CSV table of C-alpha atoms in Angstrom, one decimal:
chain,number,residue,atom,x,y,z
N,1,UNK,CA,23.3,-4.9,-12.3
N,2,UNK,CA,19.6,-5.0,-13.3
N,3,UNK,CA,17.6,-1.9,-13.8
N,4,UNK,CA,14.1,-1.6,-12.3
N,5,UNK,CA,11.3,-1.6,-14.9
N,6,UNK,CA,9.5,1.7,-15.2
N,7,UNK,CA,5.8,2.1,-15.1
N,8,UNK,CA,2.8,-0.2,-14.9
N,9,UNK,CA,2.9,-3.5,-16.8
N,10,UNK,CA,0.1,-5.2,-18.8
N,11,UNK,CA,0.3,-8.0,-16.2
N,12,UNK,CA,-0.5,-5.6,-13.4
N,13,UNK,CA,-3.3,-4.0,-15.5
N,14,UNK,CA,-5.0,-7.4,-15.4
N,15,UNK,CA,-5.0,-7.7,-11.6
N,16,UNK,CA,-8.2,-7.0,-9.8
N,17,UNK,CA,-6.9,-7.3,-6.2
N,18,UNK,CA,-4.1,-5.1,-5.1
N,19,UNK,CA,-2.4,-5.3,-1.7
N,20,UNK,CA,-0.3,-2.4,-0.7
N,21,UNK,CA,2.4,-3.0,2.0
N,22,UNK,CA,5.5,-1.2,3.2
N,23,UNK,CA,7.6,-0.5,6.2
N,24,UNK,CA,5.8,1.6,8.8
N,25,UNK,CA,6.1,5.3,8.0
N,26,UNK,CA,6.7,4.9,4.2
N,27,UNK,CA,3.1,6.1,3.3
N,28,UNK,CA,1.5,2.8,2.3
N,29,UNK,CA,-2.0,4.0,3.4
N,30,UNK,CA,-1.6,7.1,1.3
N,31,UNK,CA,-0.4,5.2,-1.7
N,32,UNK,CA,-3.2,2.6,-1.4
N,33,UNK,CA,-5.8,5.5,-1.4
N,34,UNK,CA,-4.1,7.2,-4.4
N,35,UNK,CA,-3.9,3.9,-6.3
N,36,UNK,CA,-7.6,3.4,-5.6
N,37,UNK,CA,-8.4,6.8,-7.1
N,38,UNK,CA,-6.2,6.1,-10.1
N,39,UNK,CA,-7.9,2.8,-10.8
N,40,UNK,CA,-11.3,4.4,-10.4
N,41,UNK,CA,-10.9,6.6,-13.5
N,42,UNK,CA,-13.4,6.5,-16.4
N,43,UNK,CA,-16.4,5.1,-14.7
N,44,UNK,CA,-14.8,2.3,-12.8
N,45,UNK,CA,-15.9,1.3,-9.3
N,46,UNK,CA,-13.1,0.6,-6.8
N,47,UNK,CA,-13.2,-0.6,-3.2
N,48,UNK,CA,-10.5,0.4,-0.6
N,49,UNK,CA,-10.2,-2.0,2.3
N,50,UNK,CA,-8.3,-1.6,5.6
N,51,UNK,CA,-7.6,-4.4,8.0
N,52,UNK,CA,-5.5,-3.0,10.8
N,53,UNK,CA,-8.1,-1.0,12.7
N,54,UNK,CA,-6.4,2.4,12.3
N,55,UNK,CA,-9.1,4.1,10.3
N,56,UNK,CA,-6.4,5.5,8.0
N,57,UNK,CA,-8.7,6.0,5.1
N,58,UNK,CA,-11.2,8.0,7.1
N,59,UNK,CA,-8.5,10.3,8.2
N,60,UNK,CA,-7.1,10.7,4.6
N,61,UNK,CA,-10.6,11.4,3.1
N,62,UNK,CA,-11.6,13.5,6.2
N,63,UNK,CA,-14.7,11.4,6.9
N,64,UNK,CA,-16.3,9.9,10.0
N,65,UNK,CA,-14.7,6.5,11.1
N,66,UNK,CA,-15.7,3.9,8.6
N,67,UNK,CA,-18.2,1.3,9.7
N,68,UNK,CA,-18.2,-2.4,8.7
N,69,UNK,CA,-20.0,-1.4,5.5
N,70,UNK,CA,-18.9,-0.3,2.1
N,71,UNK,CA,-19.2,3.5,2.0
N,72,UNK,CA,-18.5,6.0,-0.8
N,73,UNK,CA,-15.5,8.2,0.0
N,74,UNK,CA,-14.6,9.9,-3.3
N,75,UNK,CA,-15.4,10.2,-6.9
N,76,UNK,CA,-12.9,10.0,-9.8
N,77,UNK,CA,-12.7,11.9,-13.1
N,78,UNK,CA,-14.8,10.3,-15.8
N,79,UNK,CA,-17.5,9.2,-13.4
N,80,UNK,CA,-15.6,6.7,-11.3
N,81,UNK,CA,-16.5,5.9,-7.7
N,82,UNK,CA,-14.3,5.0,-4.8
N,83,UNK,CA,-15.7,3.2,-1.8
N,84,UNK,CA,-14.0,2.1,1.4
N,85,UNK,CA,-14.5,-0.6,4.0
N,86,UNK,CA,-13.1,-1.1,7.4
N,87,UNK,CA,-13.1,-4.8,8.2
N,88,UNK,CA,-13.8,-5.5,11.8
N,89,UNK,CA,-12.6,-9.0,12.8
N,90,UNK,CA,-15.5,-9.6,15.2
N,91,UNK,CA,-18.1,-8.5,12.6
N,92,UNK,CA,-16.5,-10.7,10.0
N,93,UNK,CA,-16.7,-13.7,12.3
N,94,UNK,CA,-20.3,-13.1,13.0
N,95,UNK,CA,-20.9,-12.8,9.3
N,96,UNK,CA,-19.3,-16.2,8.9
N,97,UNK,CA,-21.6,-17.7,11.6
N,98,UNK,CA,-24.6,-16.3,9.8
N,99,UNK,CA,-23.5,-17.3,6.3
N,100,UNK,CA,-22.2,-20.8,6.9
N,101,UNK,CA,-23.7,-22.0,10.1
N,102,UNK,CA,-27.0,-20.1,10.4
N,103,UNK,CA,-25.9,-18.9,13.8
N,104,UNK,CA,-26.8,-15.2,13.7
N,105,UNK,CA,-28.5,-15.1,17.1
N,106,UNK,CA,-25.9,-17.5,18.7
N,107,UNK,CA,-23.1,-15.4,17.2
N,108,UNK,CA,-24.4,-12.3,19.0
N,109,UNK,CA,-24.6,-14.3,22.2
N,110,UNK,CA,-21.0,-15.4,21.7
N,111,UNK,CA,-19.9,-11.8,21.2
N,112,UNK,CA,-21.5,-10.8,24.5
N,113,UNK,CA,-19.7,-13.7,26.3
N,114,UNK,CA,-16.3,-12.6,24.8
N,115,UNK,CA,-16.0,-15.9,23.0
N,116,UNK,CA,-15.0,-14.3,19.7
N,117,UNK,CA,-12.0,-12.6,21.3
N,118,UNK,CA,-11.1,-15.9,23.0
N,119,UNK,CA,-11.4,-17.8,19.7
N,120,UNK,CA,-9.1,-15.4,17.7
N,121,UNK,CA,-6.6,-15.3,20.6
N,122,UNK,CA,-6.6,-19.1,20.8
N,123,UNK,CA,-6.2,-19.5,17.0
N,124,UNK,CA,-4.4,-16.4,15.8
N,125,UNK,CA,-4.5,-17.7,12.2
N,126,UNK,CA,-8.3,-17.4,12.3
N,127,UNK,CA,-8.1,-13.6,12.3
N,128,UNK,CA,-6.2,-13.5,9.0
N,129,UNK,CA,-8.5,-16.2,7.5
N,130,UNK,CA,-11.5,-14.1,8.4
N,131,UNK,CA,-10.0,-10.9,7.0
N,132,UNK,CA,-8.8,-12.4,3.7
N,133,UNK,CA,-12.1,-14.3,3.4
N,134,UNK,CA,-14.0,-11.0,3.5
N,135,UNK,CA,-11.6,-9.5,0.9
N,136,UNK,CA,-12.3,-12.5,-1.4
N,137,UNK,CA,-16.0,-12.0,-1.1
N,138,UNK,CA,-15.7,-8.4,-2.1
N,139,UNK,CA,-13.5,-9.3,-5.1
N,140,UNK,CA,-15.8,-12.1,-6.3
N,141,UNK,CA,-19.2,-10.4,-5.8
N,142,UNK,CA,-21.2,-9.8,-8.9
N,143,UNK,CA,-24.3,-7.8,-9.9
N,144,UNK,CA,-27.5,-9.3,-11.4
N,145,UNK,CA,-26.1,-8.7,-14.9
N,146,UNK,CA,-23.0,-10.8,-14.0
N,147,UNK,CA,-20.6,-7.9,-13.9
N,148,UNK,CA,-18.3,-7.7,-10.9
N,149,UNK,CA,-19.5,-5.2,-8.3
N,150,UNK,CA,-15.9,-3.8,-8.1
N,151,UNK,CA,-13.6,-3.4,-11.0
N,152,UNK,CA,-10.7,-3.4,-8.5
N,153,UNK,CA,-10.1,-3.9,-4.8
N,154,UNK,CA,-7.2,-2.2,-3.1
N,155,UNK,CA,-6.1,-3.3,0.4
N,156,UNK,CA,-4.1,-1.3,2.9
N,157,UNK,CA,-2.2,-4.4,4.0
N,158,UNK,CA,0.0,-5.0,7.1
N,159,UNK,CA,3.6,-3.8,7.0
N,160,UNK,CA,6.3,-5.7,5.1
N,161,UNK,CA,7.4,-7.6,8.3
N,162,UNK,CA,3.9,-9.2,8.6
N,163,UNK,CA,2.4,-9.2,5.1
N,164,UNK,CA,3.5,-12.7,4.0
N,165,UNK,CA,2.2,-14.2,7.2
N,166,UNK,CA,-1.1,-12.4,6.6
N,167,UNK,CA,-1.4,-13.6,3.1
N,168,UNK,CA,-0.2,-17.2,3.6
N,169,UNK,CA,-3.6,-18.5,4.4
N,170,UNK,CA,-2.5,-22.1,3.6
N,171,UNK,CA,-0.2,-22.2,6.6
N,172,UNK,CA,-2.9,-20.7,8.9
N,173,UNK,CA,-5.3,-23.3,7.8
N,174,UNK,CA,-3.2,-26.2,9.1
N,175,UNK,CA,-4.0,-25.2,12.6
N,176,UNK,CA,-7.7,-24.4,12.1
N,177,UNK,CA,-9.8,-26.6,9.9
N,178,UNK,CA,-9.3,-29.6,7.6
N,179,UNK,CA,-13.0,-29.7,6.5
N,180,UNK,CA,-16.2,-27.7,6.6
N,181,UNK,CA,-17.3,-24.3,5.3
N,182,UNK,CA,-14.4,-22.3,6.7
N,183,UNK,CA,-12.0,-24.6,5.0
N,184,UNK,CA,-13.9,-24.5,1.7
N,185,UNK,CA,-14.0,-20.7,1.9
N,186,UNK,CA,-10.3,-20.4,2.7
N,187,UNK,CA,-9.4,-22.7,-0.2
N,188,UNK,CA,-11.0,-20.2,-2.4
N,189,UNK,CA,-9.0,-17.4,-0.8
N,190,UNK,CA,-5.8,-19.4,-1.4
N,191,UNK,CA,-6.6,-19.8,-5.1
N,192,UNK,CA,-7.3,-16.0,-5.5
N,193,UNK,CA,-4.2,-14.9,-3.6
N,194,UNK,CA,-2.0,-17.1,-5.7
N,195,UNK,CA,-3.6,-16.2,-9.0
N,196,UNK,CA,-2.8,-13.6,-11.6
N,197,UNK,CA,-5.7,-11.5,-10.3
N,198,UNK,CA,-3.7,-10.6,-7.2
N,199,UNK,CA,-0.6,-8.3,-6.9
N,200,UNK,CA,1.3,-7.3,-3.8
N,201,UNK,CA,2.8,-3.8,-4.1
N,202,UNK,CA,5.4,-2.5,-1.9
N,203,UNK,CA,6.0,1.1,-0.8
N,204,UNK,CA,9.4,2.4,0.1
N,205,UNK,CA,11.5,5.5,0.7
N,206,UNK,CA,15.0,5.9,-0.8
N,207,UNK,CA,16.5,5.1,2.6
N,208,UNK,CA,18.6,2.1,3.6
N,209,UNK,CA,16.2,0.4,6.0
N,210,UNK,CA,12.9,0.7,4.0
N,211,UNK,CA,14.7,-0.4,0.8
N,212,UNK,CA,16.3,-3.4,2.6
N,213,UNK,CA,12.9,-4.4,4.0
N,214,UNK,CA,11.4,-4.1,0.5
N,215,UNK,CA,14.0,-6.4,-1.1
N,216,UNK,CA,13.6,-8.9,1.7
N,217,UNK,CA,9.8,-8.8,1.3
N,218,UNK,CA,10.1,-9.5,-2.4
N,219,UNK,CA,12.1,-12.6,-1.6
N,220,UNK,CA,9.6,-13.7,1.1
N,221,UNK,CA,6.7,-13.2,-1.3
N,222,UNK,CA,8.5,-15.3,-4.0
N,223,UNK,CA,9.2,-18.0,-1.4
N,224,UNK,CA,5.5,-18.2,-0.5
N,225,UNK,CA,4.5,-18.3,-4.2
N,226,UNK,CA,2.8,-14.9,-3.9
N,227,UNK,CA,3.1,-12.4,-6.7
N,228,UNK,CA,5.0,-9.1,-6.1
N,229,UNK,CA,3.6,-6.3,-8.1
N,230,UNK,CA,5.2,-2.9,-8.3
N,231,UNK,CA,7.4,-0.9,-6.0
N,232,UNK,CA,6.2,2.6,-5.2
N,233,UNK,CA,9.1,4.9,-4.3
N,234,UNK,CA,7.5,7.6,-2.2
N,235,UNK,CA,8.7,11.1,-1.3
N,236,UNK,CA,11.3,11.4,-4.1
N,237,UNK,CA,13.2,14.6,-3.9
N,238,UNK,CA,14.5,16.2,-7.1
N,239,UNK,CA,18.3,16.8,-7.1
N,240,UNK,CA,19.1,20.5,-6.8
N,241,UNK,CA,22.7,20.1,-8.1
N,242,UNK,CA,23.9,19.1,-11.6
N,243,UNK,CA,25.1,15.5,-11.7
N,244,UNK,CA,28.7,16.5,-12.4
N,245,UNK,CA,28.8,18.4,-9.1
N,246,UNK,CA,27.1,15.9,-6.8
N,247,UNK,CA,30.2,13.7,-6.0
N,248,UNK,CA,32.4,16.6,-5.1
N,249,UNK,CA,29.7,18.3,-3.0
N,250,UNK,CA,28.9,15.0,-1.2
N,251,UNK,CA,32.6,14.9,-0.2
N,252,UNK,CA,32.4,18.4,1.2
N,253,UNK,CA,34.2,20.0,-1.7
N,254,UNK,CA,32.1,23.1,-2.3
N,255,UNK,CA,34.0,26.3,-3.4
N,256,UNK,CA,32.5,29.0,-1.3
N,257,UNK,CA,34.2,31.8,-3.3
N,258,UNK,CA,32.6,30.4,-6.5
N,259,UNK,CA,29.2,30.3,-4.8
N,260,UNK,CA,29.7,34.0,-3.7
N,261,UNK,CA,30.7,35.0,-7.2
N,262,UNK,CA,27.6,33.3,-8.7
N,263,UNK,CA,25.3,34.9,-6.2
N,264,UNK,CA,26.8,38.3,-6.9
N,265,UNK,CA,26.3,37.9,-10.6
N,266,UNK,CA,22.6,37.3,-9.8
N,267,UNK,CA,22.6,40.4,-7.7
N,268,UNK,CA,22.7,38.7,-4.3
N,269,UNK,CA,25.1,39.8,-1.6
N,270,UNK,CA,25.0,37.5,1.4
N,271,UNK,CA,26.7,37.9,4.8
N,272,UNK,CA,29.5,35.4,5.5
N,273,UNK,CA,27.4,33.5,8.1
N,274,UNK,CA,24.6,33.0,5.6
N,275,UNK,CA,27.0,31.9,2.9
N,276,UNK,CA,28.5,29.3,5.2
N,277,UNK,CA,25.1,28.0,6.1
N,278,UNK,CA,24.2,27.8,2.4
N,279,UNK,CA,27.4,25.8,1.6
N,280,UNK,CA,26.7,23.5,4.5
N,281,UNK,CA,23.1,22.9,3.2
N,282,UNK,CA,24.5,22.2,-0.2
N,283,UNK,CA,26.8,19.5,1.2
N,284,UNK,CA,24.0,18.0,3.2
N,285,UNK,CA,21.8,17.9,0.1
N,286,UNK,CA,24.5,16.2,-1.9
N,287,UNK,CA,25.1,13.6,0.7
N,288,UNK,CA,21.4,12.8,0.8
N,289,UNK,CA,21.1,12.5,-3.0
N,290,UNK,CA,24.2,10.2,-3.0
N,291,UNK,CA,22.6,8.0,-0.4
N,292,UNK,CA,19.4,7.9,-2.4
N,293,UNK,CA,21.4,6.8,-5.5
N,294,UNK,CA,22.8,3.9,-3.5
N,295,UNK,CA,19.3,3.0,-2.3
N,296,UNK,CA,18.2,2.9,-6.0
N,297,UNK,CA,21.0,0.5,-6.8
N,298,UNK,CA,20.0,-1.7,-3.9
N,299,UNK,CA,16.3,-1.5,-4.9
N,300,UNK,CA,17.2,-2.7,-8.4
N,301,UNK,CA,17.8,-6.1,-6.8
N,302,UNK,CA,14.0,-6.5,-6.5
N,303,UNK,CA,13.7,-6.4,-10.4
N,304,UNK,CA,10.1,-5.1,-10.3
N,305,UNK,CA,8.2,-2.3,-12.1
N,306,UNK,CA,8.9,0.9,-10.2
N,307,UNK,CA,6.8,4.0,-9.9
N,308,UNK,CA,8.0,7.2,-8.2
N,309,UNK,CA,5.9,9.7,-6.2
N,310,UNK,CA,7.4,13.1,-5.5
N,311,UNK,CA,7.8,14.5,-2.0
N,312,UNK,CA,4.9,16.7,-1.0
N,313,UNK,CA,6.3,19.4,1.2
N,314,UNK,CA,2.8,20.7,2.1
N,315,UNK,CA,1.6,17.4,3.5
N,316,UNK,CA,-1.2,15.0,2.4
N,317,UNK,CA,-4.8,16.1,2.1
N,318,UNK,CA,-7.6,15.0,-0.3
N,319,UNK,CA,-6.3,17.3,-3.0
N,320,UNK,CA,-2.8,15.7,-2.7
N,321,UNK,CA,-4.3,12.2,-3.1
N,322,UNK,CA,-5.7,13.3,-6.5
N,323,UNK,CA,-2.3,14.7,-7.4
N,324,UNK,CA,-0.6,11.5,-6.5
N,325,UNK,CA,-3.2,9.5,-8.4
N,326,UNK,CA,-2.5,11.7,-11.5
N,327,UNK,CA,1.2,10.9,-11.1
N,328,UNK,CA,0.5,7.2,-11.0
N,329,UNK,CA,-1.7,7.5,-14.1
N,330,UNK,CA,1.1,9.2,-15.9
N,331,UNK,CA,3.3,6.2,-15.2
N,332,UNK,CA,0.8,3.8,-16.7
N,333,UNK,CA,-1.5,2.7,-13.9
N,334,UNK,CA,-4.8,1.5,-15.4
C-alpha cells in the first residue's frame, strides 16, 4: 500500500492558481482562506476568489459582503496582502460584452430585460466559462513593470461532485462557441487550467464518505487531464490513548478496575456512574480513532501530498485562520 506524501512539494510551490474543493461540510472555504494567508507571507500579494455566491470569505473575515471588485481583507506577516473577490456571473457577462463586443450600454439593457439569466439558463456551460475566464484574467494580469499583479490566486471552488465539470471548460465550449472572442478567451482558460501553473487541492475529513469522494475526485481530475494538488485533512483529532491500547479499547475491552486504580493513584476518587461514563467515552474515542486509521489507509490510494489541520474545538474566527495558515507553513506551503 502506498503512503501519502507529506508536505508541500516543489511542483506545488511553482503553481500560481490554486483551486480548493471538497465535499460540503469539510471546511474547504476555511482552508482556501488559510492557504491564501499562508501564500501571502513575506510581501506577497494573493487574491481569494469565490464563485458560488455564498459570501463565505466575507463571513470568515468578518467583513461586509464582497462586491464584484477586488478588496483587501487581511494582511500577512512580512508585509503580505490578501485580497478577495466575489465573482458575480451577471457582472462577468457584462464585462465580457464590454471587453470583447463594445456592448456596455447594450449589456445593461440586456440585464434589465432578464436576457442574461435567460442566456446562462439556456447554455449552462456559459456560466462556468464566464467564471473561469475572470479567474484567468486575474491570474494573468500584470503591472506596468511586467510583474504579475498577484503572486498567487486561490479559488474556493465548487464541491468535489461538481468541480471537474466546472473546470472542464473544453467540454462546455462544444455547446457554446466555435469561433469569436469568447472562444479565444476560453482557449486561454483551457491552457491555464491544464498547465503546471494550476493545482486542484482537495479538503477531506477522516470519515468514510468524504475520503471516498476525495479518492473519486482524484480519479476524475486525472481523467480530465487536470492536475490534483494536495489533500488537506481537516479537523484531525490527536489520539488520547497509547497505540498499544487502541485495538483493545475499540473492541470494548477496557478494564474499569485498572482505570479506577490509576485514577486513585493520581488522587481522584470517582463515583461508579462517572467511572462507567469515562470507560464508555474511552471506548467511543478508540472506535473513532480506529475508523480514522482506516480512512487514512483509504486516502493513501490518492497518492498525493497530504497536509493535516488539527481540530479547532473553539470554532473558526480570523485568529484561527492565521493559526491554520501557520500550520500549513510548517508543512512546507510556500
